[in-house]
Amino acid sequence: MNESPYLPEDATILKITPMTERETLFEIKLDNYNALGHQPGQFVEVSVPGVGEAPISISSSPTKKGNSFELCVRAVGNVTNVLHGLKEGDKIGIRGPYGTGFPVDELKGKDVLFIAGGLGIAPLRSFINYALDRRDEFADVKILYGCRAPCEILYGDEVGGWKERDDIRYHETVDRCPEGVCWEGNIGVITTLIPGIDIDLENTYAVVCGPPIMYRFVLMELDKKNIPDERIILSLERHMKCGLGKCGHCQINGSKGEYYVCQDGPVFNYADIKGFEEAL
Amino acid sequence: MKIIKKDDLDSFVDELIVNDPREVVGVKERGNKYVFDTLRSSEELRLDYDVTILPPKKYFLPQRETLLKFRSNDKIKAEPENDVIERIILGIHPYDLIAIQQMDRVFSEEPEDPNYLKKQESTVLIGVNMSKASERCFAGSMKTAFTDDGYDLMLTDLGGRYAVEIGTDKGKELLDKSGVTLEDASEDDRKLLEEIKNNLKFETKMNFEPGELPELMKANYGNDKFWEENAENCYSCGTCNLVCPTCYCFDVKDLMEVTLTEGSRIRQWDGCLLEHFAEVAGGENFREERAERYRHRYMRKGLYLHNKFEDIACVGCGRCSSQCVPDIADPAEIFNKLKEGEI
Amino acid sequence: MKQKIKPKVAFFDFAGCEGDQLQIANLEEKILDLLNLVEVVSFREIMKEHSDDYDIAFIEGSATNAHAEERLKEIRKNADLVVAIGACATIGGINSIRNKQNHDEVGKRVYGDNAELSELYISWEKAKPIDAVIKVDYKIHGCPIDRDEFLHVVESLVVGRVPNIPGYPVCVECKLNENVCAFERDEFCVGPVTRAGCDSCCVNEGTRCWGCRGLIDKPNEEAHMEVLEEYGLTPEDVMKEFDLYFTWQKEARENE
């Protein structure tokens, strides 16, 4: 109990890759040279001294080479705005990894249908890349990815690689495409992709991450496909201020009880949170 | 059980104030109310108080507390901070002692929170049984009017003399070291103590067993009309959270000196009744409606913390009821109404 | 956080008592820290020089005539960031009390026969907060402003973050300070609907909150009016409680 759980580890920004107007990818290394030791789907608290901390999901797979990890950060609050102004080589603080990640072992040998909306690709990518790096451990892999417009597509180069692979199926869509922009993919919200997908009902898990509004509609479509609730995995966003299950900010509730998203989640099995009116 | 004369208790307290290196805290008057505060003399100590404005949790989880200090020369260095002051706290009512035990469970759950735990461990807790209950206190119904543990010493006013029950070695040591004159309690003293306890009356009551609360709350989560009606006059001011001995939610934020060379990360009491409590960075608020936040507090008290720690997280102190300006925060009243409405 | 640039700042005053600028002038030793962060190019209370080349404009006082509107638009053009300081600038302050009175009568009462000033007055219907005339980026509330909060805002803007201005009511700070509630002292108080950030300074001193930092975003005014009446105020007195500082905000809310 001597060490404060609130003390971040020193870390260095190795590489900054601007992705869209709002999102930037940061490659980060702990100054003690240790690997972060995370599971796909977990998050860290990123600390900028004097500005604050923000919970950010880890976007790289633990199978990635080297001891660094990646965070895809949208500039949306104080910490994330200041992060966007930092340079390669700048120091930040990292606490974590925290939370319960994707049930990777449970999904081994199964068909996995990834459904990502917008920034939801960031946490999902940690699992997608894990599955791609250990492709033989999973059966069929399908990825559905939707954004509002082509300019908001994240990890463009990597996504390009997914398209080329013949051992996975990748489908993308945008809500709308401004005139004059070249776009060969589907146009329409992400739910429009779901009806056309072939699913082996006995063996498929859906892994979903996106903005709150997306969940409602995606869950309806998955229900139409008869995927049982217990084979739908979700990742929820809350403002975890401490990451330790203490501060109370990330609690979600329903008549069944409560969850602390920072410890019990952010990844949940849909069957476990279905009765939680505040979850989705 | 021991007996100490009122005068001897006063000298014991004055001795502690003068000679003990620890800070001596007790219940004092503030205006027409009471607060836990540093004692300068035993004359200030009011063991006959009804209830304090804030519970003693402020000594373990201070209103504002520094978690980290930042110093920067060419490079910013963060250091953990834990401002532990050793204290002796006098005059804690049983419901507050029970609340402290609940808080202990929260902050000692892995990962432990040293900022709370070290402060708690550095404190001697001296309880006092209520000589009168405040108007809104319903500890009698919550089974928190008395406690057999959670204190180092427990006092009861027997009229000119106090019964002293020793709860821990820490408490015994404090007495032994002081050399204060203690008599062994007689059979009559024990009878008198029981009588005093039995005669403690509560104006406010919850009309059923607290053990029934989790089921009752579960059944009424979806009772939207009830929550909306009762929350109509809620200010969303968080008073009920802030004065509650079992509320522990906090906000974390950074402060920077204007020199930009020094700063700190602090935590400050927060409350789930406050409008922005469940808001995330993009602006989405997961409990946007007044009624949702209002319901949340009762669910926390009656159900959620019970699921997690098997505690009913309302100890019936009545602080929320008496300090809520529109008077809509009385758990006894709300729980009774829900019970009456039960189908 | 490292500072990247040393922004140029200018102070401007409109209808008000200049008490907020006085708070800044009175920062004492901290004013030197402030001057390490920013370059002050215009500040009538403490210097003679003036420049129109500035990045951040701090504006005190309400807009009360057409001339003010012109000046404000000019300031907005010159500044990257506009910060309203003090109740008159952020919420119309006590200047707005006149908005509820007969415009002509107020004019006669104040200006009598002074035709020139009276003309300026007559041409402009209301006393307005700055954001009713130009876009305001940040507000430092209070009558007067709190010096520490002012420093916090300057420091935040320099390092590029949004200042931490509470959205909760004064009751929060009052509880943290363990004050005896004004209502428990047979006083009245508008703390439950007023934005915090003052550390409940008035109540700490044994008095009550008058509401100088303005209404919170979603005040439960109906509940508070009901409470005030229950505590013995007449409906007229209740209105007065809300008129001292909230006139402009209340009107704006009603027109929403």
CSV table of C-alpha atoms in Angstrom, one decimal, chain A residues 78, chain C residues 8 10 12 54-59 72-85 89-90 129-141 153-154 156-158 160-165 195 217:
chain,number,residue,atom,x,y,z
A,78,ASN,CA,-8.9,19.4,-22.1
C,8,LYS,CA,-0.7,40.1,-25.5
C,10,ALA,CA,-5.8,44.1,-23.1
C,12,PHE,CA,-11.5,47.2,-21.5
C,54,TYR,CA,-3.7,42.0,-28.6
C,55,ASP,CA,-4.6,38.3,-28.5
C,56,ILE,CA,-6.9,38.2,-25.5
C,57,ALA,CA,-9.3,40.9,-24.5
C,58,PHE,CA,-10.7,41.0,-21.0
C,59,ILE,CA,-13.9,43.0,-20.9
C,72,LEU,CA,-17.1,45.8,-28.7
C,73,LYS,CA,-17.2,44.9,-32.4
C,74,GLU,CA,-13.8,46.5,-32.9
C,75,ILE,CA,-12.4,44.5,-29.9
C,76,ARG,CA,-13.8,41.3,-31.2
C,77,LYS,CA,-12.1,42.0,-34.6
C,78,ASN,CA,-8.8,42.5,-32.9
C,79,ALA,CA,-8.8,39.7,-30.4
C,80,ASP,CA,-8.4,35.9,-30.8
C,81,LEU,CA,-10.1,35.4,-27.4
C,82,VAL,CA,-12.7,37.5,-25.6
C,83,VAL,CA,-13.2,37.0,-21.9
C,84,ALA,CA,-16.0,38.7,-20.1
C,85,ILE,CA,-15.1,39.6,-16.5
C,89,ALA,CA,-20.1,41.7,-18.4
C,90,THR,CA,-21.1,38.1,-17.9
C,129,PRO,CA,-24.1,41.4,-21.0
C,130,ILE,CA,-21.2,41.3,-23.5
C,131,ASP,CA,-22.3,38.1,-25.1
C,132,ALA,CA,-25.6,39.7,-26.1
C,133,VAL,CA,-23.5,41.9,-28.5
C,134,ILE,CA,-20.4,39.9,-29.5
C,135,LYS,CA,-19.3,36.3,-29.2
C,136,VAL,CA,-17.6,35.7,-25.8
C,137,ASP,CA,-15.2,32.8,-25.4
C,138,TYR,CA,-15.0,32.6,-21.6
C,139,LYS,CA,-16.7,34.2,-18.6
C,140,ILE,CA,-15.2,35.0,-15.3
C,141,HIS,CA,-18.2,35.4,-13.1
C,153,VAL,CA,-8.4,31.3,-16.4
C,154,VAL,CA,-5.3,33.2,-17.6
C,156,SER,CA,-5.5,27.8,-18.6
C,157,LEU,CA,-5.7,30.0,-21.7
C,158,VAL,CA,-2.0,30.3,-21.9
C,160,GLY,CA,-4.4,26.0,-24.1
C,161,ARG,CA,-7.0,24.3,-22.1
C,162,VAL,CA,-10.6,25.2,-21.1
C,163,PRO,CA,-10.7,26.8,-17.7
C,164,ASN,CA,-12.5,24.9,-15.0
C,165,ILE,CA,-15.6,27.0,-14.2
C,195,ARG,CA,-23.2,29.1,-10.1
C,217,ASP,CA,-27.4,26.3,-16.6
